[in-house]
Amino acid sequence: MKFDVQIFDALDSTNTTLREQFSGEAEGYVVQAYQQTKGRGRFGNSWSSPKGNLYISILLKPDCPYDQIGQLAFVAATSIASYLQQTFDSDDVNVAVKWPNDILVNGNKIGGILIETNSLNPSRVDQVIVGIGLNVFAQQADYIKMDDFTDRLGNLDAVRDDLLQSFGEHYTKWREMGFSDILREWKKYAVGIGEKVGVRLSNEHFYGIFVDVDDTGNLILDQDGDRRLISAGEINLGK
Ligand code: BTN
């Protein structure tokens, strides 16, 4: 997969700029900003975006059914985890994913993914924006960064290129082979399976045992013997 990266010194949000100004570009178009003034996270949270970290948005044109968009969260998370694992290459550094797409290193969040679509076609998705924020060099309160775990990092552009290469490999695998290989690789990094978790949806919070992820990416939750399928939300592990 080829990427065409457009770099800006500062933007409000790379996802917003890509959607508003560049959605007519070809698949693989990437908007990068060295800092964001209104970086956005999931659930309407803001994403603090000082200089020194990676902020990119990737334009995809997957032409897939609408209910497969969620799988791209697993594609992106697995590609980032695999890139970090290779980069750190150390038994002391544990890279993990928390359903569906938080990236953890030694139990702390190091990056996040915001997937958005404004596809004009209700049955087939012709356009998806995958926004990735990854803490590389800049210290932020309560957060960790890649630079804490290796002294072999190149500059931010090299980090971006290596990450995009991993993303391209995983996205191509998903398009050509479907979801099962991606999900299998994602599960190798997954935390919380078999444990009690809290689940936060936009308007409710509840607990249950995280039994597994089904073959479409839904979280299977056991609540006192009743199974509930969760397609979107956030989980908290017991800490
Ligand atoms: C999360 O809440 O975990 C997701 C954070 C996603 C942040 C990235 S930074 C690049 C892109 N542009 C944004 O405004 N958000 C995403």
Coordinates of N, CA, C and O in Angstrom, one line a residue, residues 29-186:
Y29 N -3.9 8.5 1.4 CA -3.6 9.9 1.7 C -3.5 10.1 3.2 O -4.4 9.6 3.9
V30 N -2.5 10.8 3.7 CA -2.3 10.9 5.1 C -2.0 12.4 5.5 O -1.3 13.0 4.8
V31 N -2.8 12.8 6.5 CA -2.5 14.2 7.0 C -1.8 14.0 8.3 O -2.2 13.3 9.2
Q32 N -0.6 14.7 8.4 CA 0.1 14.7 9.7 C 0.3 16.1 10.2 O 0.5 17.1 9.4
A33 N 0.2 16.3 11.5 CA 0.4 17.6 12.1 C 1.5 17.4 13.2 O 1.4 16.5 13.9
Y34 N 2.4 18.4 13.3 CA 3.4 18.3 14.4 C 2.8 18.6 15.7 O 3.3 18.2 16.8
Q35 N 1.7 19.5 15.7 CA 0.9 19.6 16.9 C -0.5 19.9 16.5 O -0.8 20.3 15.3
Q36 N -1.4 19.7 17.4 CA -2.9 19.9 17.2 C -3.4 20.8 18.3 O -3.0 20.7 19.4
T37 N -4.2 21.8 17.9 CA -4.8 22.7 18.9 C -6.1 22.2 19.4 O -6.6 22.6 20.5
K38 N -6.8 21.3 18.6 CA -8.1 20.8 19.1 C -8.1 19.3 18.8 O -9.1 18.8 18.1
G39 N -7.1 18.6 19.2 CA -7.0 17.1 18.9 C -8.2 16.5 19.6 O -8.6 16.8 20.7
R40 N -8.8 15.5 18.9 CA -10.0 14.9 19.5 C -9.8 13.4 19.8 O -9.1 12.7 19.0
G41 N -10.3 12.9 20.9 CA -10.3 11.5 21.3 C -11.7 10.9 21.2 O -12.6 11.5 20.7
R42 N -11.8 9.7 21.6 CA -13.1 9.0 21.6 C -14.0 9.6 22.6 O -13.5 10.3 23.6
F43 N -15.3 9.4 22.5 CA -16.3 9.8 23.4 C -16.3 11.4 23.6 O -16.5 11.9 24.7
G44 N -15.9 12.1 22.6 CA -15.9 13.6 22.7 C -14.7 14.1 23.6 O -14.7 15.3 23.9
N45 N -13.8 13.3 24.0 CA -12.7 13.8 24.9 C -11.7 14.5 24.0 O -11.7 14.3 22.8
S46 N -10.9 15.4 24.6 CA -9.9 16.1 23.8 C -8.6 15.2 23.9 O -8.5 14.4 24.8
W47 N -7.7 15.4 22.9 CA -6.5 14.7 22.9 C -5.3 15.7 22.9 O -5.1 16.4 21.9
S48 N -4.7 15.8 24.0 CA -3.6 16.7 24.2 C -2.5 16.4 23.1 O -2.1 15.3 23.0
S49 N -2.1 17.5 22.4 CA -1.3 17.2 21.2 C -0.1 18.2 21.1 O 0.0 19.0 20.2
P50 N 0.9 18.1 22.1 CA 2.0 19.0 22.0 C 3.0 18.5 20.9 O 2.9 17.4 20.5
K51 N 3.9 19.4 20.5 CA 5.0 19.0 19.6 C 5.8 17.8 20.2 O 6.0 17.8 21.4
G52 N 6.2 16.9 19.3 CA 7.1 15.8 19.7 C 6.4 14.5 19.6 O 7.1 13.4 19.7
N53 N 5.0 14.5 19.5 CA 4.3 13.2 19.3 C 3.7 13.1 17.9 O 3.8 14.0 17.2
L54 N 3.2 11.9 17.7 CA 2.7 11.6 16.3 C 1.2 11.8 16.2 O 0.5 11.2 17.0
Y55 N 0.8 12.6 15.3 CA -0.6 12.8 15.0 C -0.9 12.7 13.5 O -0.5 13.5 12.7
I56 N -1.5 11.5 13.2 CA -1.8 11.3 11.7 C -3.2 10.9 11.5 O -3.8 10.3 12.4
S57 N -3.7 11.1 10.3 CA -5.0 10.6 9.9 C -4.8 10.0 8.5 O -4.3 10.6 7.6
I58 N -5.3 8.8 8.4 CA -5.1 8.0 7.2 C -6.5 7.9 6.5 O -7.5 7.5 7.1
L59 N -6.6 8.2 5.2 CA -7.8 8.1 4.4 C -7.9 6.7 3.8 O -6.9 6.3 3.1
L60 N -9.0 6.0 4.1 CA -9.2 4.7 3.5 C -10.5 4.7 2.7 O -11.4 5.4 3.0
K61 N -10.5 3.9 1.7 CA -11.7 3.7 0.8 C -12.0 2.2 0.7 O -11.8 1.6 -0.3
P62 N -12.4 1.6 1.8 CA -12.5 0.2 1.9 C -13.6 -0.5 1.1 O -13.6 -1.6 0.8
D63 N -14.7 0.3 0.8 CA -15.8 -0.2 0.0 C -16.3 -1.5 0.7 O -16.5 -2.5 0.0
C64 N -16.5 -1.5 2.0 CA -16.9 -2.7 2.7 C -18.3 -2.4 3.3 O -18.8 -1.2 3.4
P65 N -19.1 -3.4 3.7 CA -20.4 -3.2 4.4 C -20.2 -2.4 5.6 O -19.1 -2.5 6.3
Y66 N -21.2 -1.6 6.0 CA -21.1 -0.7 7.1 C -20.7 -1.4 8.4 O -19.9 -0.9 9.2
D67 N -21.2 -2.6 8.6 CA -21.0 -3.3 9.9 C -19.5 -3.8 10.0 O -19.2 -4.4 11.0
Q68 N -18.7 -3.6 9.0 CA -17.3 -4.0 9.1 C -16.4 -2.9 9.5 O -15.2 -3.1 9.7
I69 N -16.9 -1.7 9.7 CA -16.0 -0.6 10.0 C -15.2 -0.8 11.3 O -14.1 -0.5 11.5
G70 N -16.0 -1.4 12.3 CA -15.4 -1.6 13.6 C -14.1 -2.5 13.5 O -13.2 -2.4 14.3
Q71 N -14.1 -3.3 12.5 CA -12.9 -4.2 12.3 C -11.6 -3.4 12.1 O -10.5 -3.8 12.4
L72 N -11.8 -2.2 11.5 CA -10.6 -1.4 11.3 C -10.0 -0.9 12.6 O -8.8 -0.6 12.6
A73 N -10.7 -0.8 13.7 CA -10.1 -0.5 14.9 C -9.1 -1.6 15.3 O -8.1 -1.4 15.9
F74 N -9.5 -2.9 15.0 CA -8.6 -4.0 15.3 C -7.4 -4.0 14.4 O -6.3 -4.3 14.8
V75 N -7.6 -3.6 13.1 CA -6.5 -3.6 12.2 C -5.5 -2.5 12.6 O -4.3 -2.8 12.7
A76 N -6.0 -1.3 13.0 CA -5.1 -0.3 13.4 C -4.4 -0.6 14.7 O -3.2 -0.4 14.8
A77 N -5.1 -1.1 15.7 CA -4.5 -1.4 17.0 C -3.4 -2.5 16.8 O -2.4 -2.4 17.4
T78 N -3.7 -3.5 16.1 CA -2.8 -4.6 15.9 C -1.5 -4.1 15.2 O -0.4 -4.5 15.5
S79 N -1.7 -3.2 14.2 CA -0.6 -2.7 13.4 C 0.3 -1.9 14.3 O 1.6 -1.9 14.3
I80 N -0.3 -1.1 15.3 CA 0.5 -0.3 16.2 C 1.2 -1.2 17.2 O 2.4 -1.0 17.4
A81 N 0.5 -2.1 17.7 CA 1.1 -3.0 18.7 C 2.3 -3.8 18.1 O 3.4 -3.9 18.7
S82 N 2.1 -4.3 16.9 CA 3.1 -5.0 16.2 C 4.4 -4.2 16.0 O 5.5 -4.6 16.2
Y83 N 4.1 -2.9 15.5 CA 5.2 -2.0 15.3 C 6.0 -1.7 16.6 O 7.2 -1.7 16.7
L84 N 5.2 -1.5 17.7 CA 5.9 -1.2 19.0 C 6.7 -2.4 19.5 O 7.8 -2.2 20.0
Q85 N 6.1 -3.5 19.4 CA 6.8 -4.8 19.8 C 8.1 -4.9 19.1 O 9.1 -5.2 19.7
Q86 N 8.1 -4.7 17.8 CA 9.4 -4.8 17.0 C 10.4 -3.8 17.4 O 11.6 -4.0 17.4
T87 N 9.8 -2.6 17.7 CA 10.7 -1.4 18.0 C 11.4 -1.6 19.3 O 12.6 -1.3 19.5
F88 N 10.6 -2.0 20.3 CA 11.2 -2.2 21.7 C 12.0 -3.4 21.8 O 13.1 -3.4 22.4
D89 N 11.5 -4.5 21.2 CA 12.2 -5.8 21.2 C 12.9 -6.1 22.5 O 14.1 -6.4 22.6
S90 N 12.1 -6.1 23.6 CA 12.7 -6.3 24.9 C 11.7 -7.1 25.8 O 10.5 -6.7 25.8
D91 N 12.2 -8.0 26.6 CA 11.3 -8.8 27.4 C 10.7 -7.9 28.6 O 9.8 -8.2 29.2
D92 N 11.4 -6.8 28.9 CA 11.0 -5.9 30.0 C 9.8 -5.0 29.6 O 9.3 -4.3 30.4
V93 N 9.6 -4.9 28.3 CA 8.5 -4.0 27.8 C 7.3 -4.8 27.3 O 7.5 -5.6 26.3
N94 N 6.2 -4.6 27.9 CA 5.0 -5.4 27.5 C 4.1 -4.5 26.7 O 3.5 -3.5 27.2
V95 N 3.9 -4.9 25.5 CA 2.9 -4.2 24.6 C 1.6 -4.9 24.6 O 1.6 -6.1 24.4
A96 N 0.5 -4.2 24.8 CA -0.8 -4.8 24.9 C -1.9 -4.0 24.2 O -1.7 -2.8 24.0
V97 N -3.0 -4.6 23.9 CA -4.2 -3.8 23.4 C -5.3 -4.1 24.3 O -5.5 -5.2 24.8
K98 N -6.1 -3.1 24.5 CA -7.3 -3.2 25.4 C -8.5 -2.9 24.5 O -8.5 -1.9 23.8
W99 N -9.4 -3.8 24.5 CA -10.6 -3.8 23.6 C -11.2 -2.4 23.6 O -11.4 -1.8 24.7
P100 N -11.6 -1.8 22.4 CA -11.2 -2.4 21.1 C -9.9 -1.9 20.6 O -9.2 -2.6 19.9
N101 N -9.4 -0.7 21.0 CA -8.3 -0.2 20.3 C -7.4 0.8 21.1 O -6.8 1.7 20.6
D102 N -7.3 0.5 22.4 CA -6.3 1.3 23.2 C -5.0 0.5 23.2 O -5.0 -0.7 23.2
I103 N -3.9 1.3 23.1 CA -2.6 0.7 23.0 C -1.9 0.9 24.4 O -1.7 2.1 24.8
L104 N -1.5 -0.1 25.0 CA -0.9 0.0 26.3 C 0.6 -0.5 26.3 O 0.9 -1.5 25.6
V105 N 1.5 0.2 27.0 CA 2.8 -0.3 27.2 C 3.0 -0.4 28.7 O 2.8 0.6 29.4
N106 N 3.4 -1.6 29.2 CA 3.5 -1.8 30.6 C 2.3 -1.3 31.4 O 2.4 -0.8 32.5
G107 N 1.1 -1.6 30.8 CA -0.1 -1.3 31.5 C -0.6 0.2 31.4 O -1.7 0.5 31.8
N108 N 0.2 1.0 30.7 CA -0.3 2.4 30.6 C -0.5 2.8 29.1 O 0.2 2.3 28.2
K109 N -1.5 3.7 28.9 CA -1.9 4.0 27.6 C -0.8 4.9 26.9 O -0.3 5.8 27.5
I110 N -0.4 4.5 25.7 CA 0.6 5.2 25.0 C 0.1 5.8 23.7 O 0.7 6.7 23.1
G111 N -1.1 5.4 23.3 CA -1.6 5.9 22.0 C -3.1 5.6 21.9 O -3.6 4.8 22.7
G112 N -3.8 6.2 21.0 CA -5.2 6.0 20.8 C -5.5 6.1 19.3 O -4.8 6.7 18.5
I113 N -6.7 5.6 19.0 CA -7.2 5.6 17.6 C -8.6 6.1 17.6 O -9.5 5.8 18.4
L114 N -8.9 7.0 16.6 CA -10.2 7.6 16.4 C -10.6 7.3 15.0 O -10.1 7.9 14.1
I115 N -11.6 6.4 14.8 CA -12.1 6.1 13.5 C -13.4 6.8 13.2 O -14.3 6.7 14.0
E116 N -13.4 7.5 12.1 CA -14.6 8.2 11.7 C -15.0 8.0 10.2 O -14.1 7.8 9.4
T117 N -16.3 8.0 10.0 CA -16.7 7.9 8.6 C -17.8 8.9 8.3 O -18.6 9.2 9.2
N118 N -17.8 9.5 7.1 CA -18.9 10.3 6.7 C -19.3 9.8 5.3 O -19.6 10.6 4.4
S119 N -19.3 8.5 5.2 CA -19.6 7.8 4.0 C -21.0 8.3 3.5 O -22.0 8.4 4.2
L120 N -21.1 8.6 2.2 CA -22.3 9.0 1.6 C -23.2 7.8 1.2 O -24.4 8.0 1.0
N121 N -22.6 6.7 1.3 CA -23.3 5.5 0.8 C -23.7 4.7 2.1 O -22.8 4.2 2.8
P122 N -25.0 4.5 2.4 CA -25.4 3.9 3.6 C -25.1 2.4 3.7 O -25.0 1.8 4.8
S123 N -25.0 1.7 2.6 CA -24.8 0.2 2.6 C -23.3 -0.2 2.5 O -22.9 -1.1 3.1
R124 N -22.6 0.5 1.6 CA -21.2 0.2 1.4 C -20.4 1.5 1.9 O -20.7 2.6 1.6
V125 N -19.3 1.2 2.7 CA -18.6 2.4 3.2 C -17.5 2.8 2.2 O -16.6 2.0 1.9
D126 N -17.6 4.0 1.7 CA -16.6 4.4 0.7 C -15.5 5.2 1.2 O -14.6 5.5 0.6
Q127 N -15.6 5.6 2.5 CA -14.6 6.5 3.1 C -14.5 6.4 4.6 O -15.5 6.5 5.3
V128 N -13.3 6.1 5.1 CA -13.1 6.0 6.5 C -11.8 6.8 6.8 O -10.8 6.7 6.1
I129 N -11.8 7.5 8.0 CA -10.6 8.2 8.4 C -10.1 7.5 9.7 O -10.9 7.4 10.7
V130 N -8.9 7.1 9.7 CA -8.3 6.4 10.8 C -7.3 7.4 11.4 O -6.2 7.7 10.8
G131 N -7.6 8.0 12.6 CA -6.8 8.9 13.2 C -5.9 8.2 14.3 O -6.5 7.4 15.1
I132 N -4.6 8.4 14.3 CA -3.8 7.8 15.3 C -3.0 8.8 16.0 O -2.3 9.7 15.4
G133 N -3.0 8.8 17.3 CA -2.1 9.6 18.2 C -1.2 8.7 18.9 O -1.7 7.7 19.5
L134 N 0.1 8.9 18.9 CA 1.1 8.1 19.6 C 2.1 8.9 20.3 O 2.7 9.8 19.6
N135 N 2.3 8.7 21.6 CA 3.2 9.5 22.3 C 4.6 9.0 22.1 O 4.9 7.8 22.4
V136 N 5.4 9.8 21.5 CA 6.8 9.4 21.0 C 7.8 10.1 21.9 O 8.6 9.4 22.6
F137 N 7.9 11.4 21.9 CA 8.9 12.2 22.6 C 8.4 13.1 23.7 O 9.1 13.4 24.6
A138 N 7.2 13.6 23.5 CA 6.7 14.7 24.4 C 6.1 14.1 25.7 O 5.3 13.2 25.7
Q139 N 6.6 14.6 26.8 CA 6.1 14.1 28.1 C 4.7 14.8 28.4 O 4.6 16.0 28.3
Q140 N 3.8 14.0 28.8 CA 2.5 14.6 29.2 C 2.1 14.0 30.5 O 2.5 12.8 30.8
A141 N 1.4 14.7 31.3 CA 1.0 14.2 32.7 C 0.4 12.9 32.6 O -0.4 12.6 31.7
D142 N 0.8 12.0 33.4 CA 0.2 10.6 33.6 C 0.3 9.7 32.3 O -0.2 8.7 32.2
Y143 N 1.1 10.2 31.3 CA 1.2 9.4 30.1 C 2.6 8.9 30.0 O 3.6 9.5 30.5
I144 N 2.8 7.8 29.2 CA 4.1 7.3 28.9 C 4.4 7.6 27.4 O 3.5 8.0 26.7
K145 N 5.6 7.5 27.0 CA 6.0 7.8 25.6 C 7.0 6.7 25.1 O 7.7 6.1 26.0
M146 N 7.1 6.6 23.8 CA 8.0 5.6 23.3 C 9.5 5.8 23.8 O 10.2 4.8 24.0
D147 N 9.9 7.0 23.8 CA 11.2 7.4 24.2 C 11.6 6.9 25.6 O 12.8 6.7 25.9
D148 N 10.6 6.5 26.4 CA 10.9 6.0 27.7 C 11.5 4.6 27.7 O 12.0 4.0 28.6
F149 N 11.2 3.9 26.5 CA 11.5 2.4 26.5 C 12.6 2.0 25.5 O 12.9 0.8 25.4
T150 N 13.1 2.9 24.8 CA 14.2 2.6 23.8 C 15.1 3.8 23.6 O 14.6 4.9 23.6
D151 N 16.4 3.6 23.3 CA 17.2 4.7 22.9 C 17.6 4.6 21.5 O 18.5 5.2 21.0
R152 N 16.8 3.8 20.7 CA 17.1 3.6 19.3 C 16.1 4.2 18.4 O 15.9 3.7 17.2
L153 N 15.3 5.1 18.9 CA 14.3 5.8 18.0 C 15.0 6.7 17.0 O 15.9 7.5 17.4
G154 N 14.5 6.7 15.8 CA 14.9 7.7 14.8 C 14.1 9.0 15.1 O 13.5 9.2 16.2
N155 N 14.0 9.8 14.1 CA 13.1 11.0 14.3 C 11.7 10.7 14.1 O 11.3 9.6 13.7
L156 N 10.8 11.7 14.3 CA 9.4 11.5 14.2 C 8.9 11.0 12.8 O 8.0 10.2 12.7
D157 N 9.6 11.5 11.8 CA 9.2 11.0 10.4 C 9.5 9.6 10.2 O 8.8 8.8 9.5
A158 N 10.6 9.1 10.8 CA 11.0 7.7 10.7 C 10.0 6.8 11.5 O 9.6 5.8 11.0
V159 N 9.6 7.3 12.6 CA 8.5 6.6 13.4 C 7.3 6.5 12.6 O 6.6 5.4 12.5
R160 N 6.9 7.6 12.0 CA 5.6 7.6 11.1 C 5.7 6.6 10.0 O 4.8 5.8 9.8
D161 N 6.9 6.6 9.3 CA 7.0 5.7 8.1 C 7.0 4.3 8.6 O 6.3 3.4 7.9
D162 N 7.6 3.9 9.7 CA 7.6 2.5 10.1 C 6.2 2.1 10.6 O 5.8 1.0 10.3
L163 N 5.5 3.0 11.2 CA 4.2 2.7 11.7 C 3.2 2.6 10.5 O 2.4 1.7 10.4
L164 N 3.4 3.5 9.5 CA 2.5 3.3 8.3 C 2.8 2.1 7.6 O 1.9 1.4 7.0
Q165 N 4.0 1.6 7.5 CA 4.3 0.4 6.8 C 3.6 -0.8 7.5 O 3.0 -1.6 6.9
S166 N 3.6 -0.8 8.9 CA 2.9 -1.8 9.6 C 1.4 -1.7 9.4 O 0.7 -2.7 9.1
F167 N 0.9 -0.5 9.4 CA -0.5 -0.3 9.1 C -0.9 -0.9 7.7 O -1.9 -1.6 7.5
G168 N -0.1 -0.5 6.7 CA -0.3 -1.0 5.3 C -0.4 -2.5 5.2 O -1.2 -3.1 4.6
E169 N 0.6 -3.1 5.9 CA 0.6 -4.6 5.8 C -0.6 -5.2 6.5 O -1.2 -6.2 5.9
H170 N -1.0 -4.7 7.6 CA -2.2 -5.2 8.3 C -3.5 -4.9 7.5 O -4.4 -5.8 7.4
Y171 N -3.6 -3.7 7.0 CA -4.8 -3.3 6.2 C -4.9 -4.2 4.9 O -6.0 -4.7 4.6
T172 N -3.8 -4.4 4.3 CA -3.8 -5.2 3.1 C -4.2 -6.7 3.4 O -5.0 -7.3 2.7
K173 N -3.7 -7.2 4.5 CA -4.1 -8.5 4.9 C -5.6 -8.6 5.2 O -6.3 -9.5 4.8
W174 N -6.2 -7.6 5.8 CA -7.6 -7.5 6.1 C -8.4 -7.5 4.9 O -9.4 -8.2 4.7
R175 N -8.0 -6.7 3.9 CA -8.7 -6.6 2.6 C -8.7 -7.9 1.9 O -9.7 -8.3 1.2
E176 N -7.5 -8.6 1.9 CA -7.4 -9.7 1.0 C -7.8 -11.0 1.7 O -8.3 -11.9 1.0
M177 N -7.6 -11.1 3.0 CA -7.9 -12.4 3.7 C -9.1 -12.3 4.7 O -9.4 -13.3 5.3
G178 N -9.6 -11.1 4.9 CA -10.7 -11.0 5.9 C -10.2 -10.7 7.3 O -9.0 -10.5 7.5
F179 N -11.1 -10.9 8.3 CA -10.9 -10.4 9.6 C -10.1 -11.5 10.5 O -9.5 -11.1 11.5
S180 N -10.2 -12.7 10.2 CA -9.9 -13.8 11.2 C -8.4 -13.7 11.5 O -8.0 -13.8 12.7
D181 N -7.5 -13.5 10.6 CA -6.0 -13.4 10.9 C -5.7 -12.2 11.8 O -4.9 -12.3 12.7
I182 N -6.4 -11.1 11.5 CA -6.2 -9.9 12.2 C -6.6 -10.1 13.7 O -5.9 -9.8 14.6
L183 N -7.8 -10.7 13.8 CA -8.3 -10.9 15.2 C -7.4 -11.9 16.0 O -7.2 -11.7 17.1
R184 N -6.9 -12.9 15.3 CA -6.0 -13.8 16.0 C -4.8 -13.1 16.5 O -4.3 -13.3 17.6
E185 N -4.2 -12.2 15.6 CA -3.0 -11.5 16.0 C -3.4 -10.5 17.2 O -2.6 -10.4 18.1
W186 N -4.5 -9.8 17.0 CA -5.0 -8.9 18.1 C -5.1 -9.6 19.4 O -4.6 -9.1 20.5

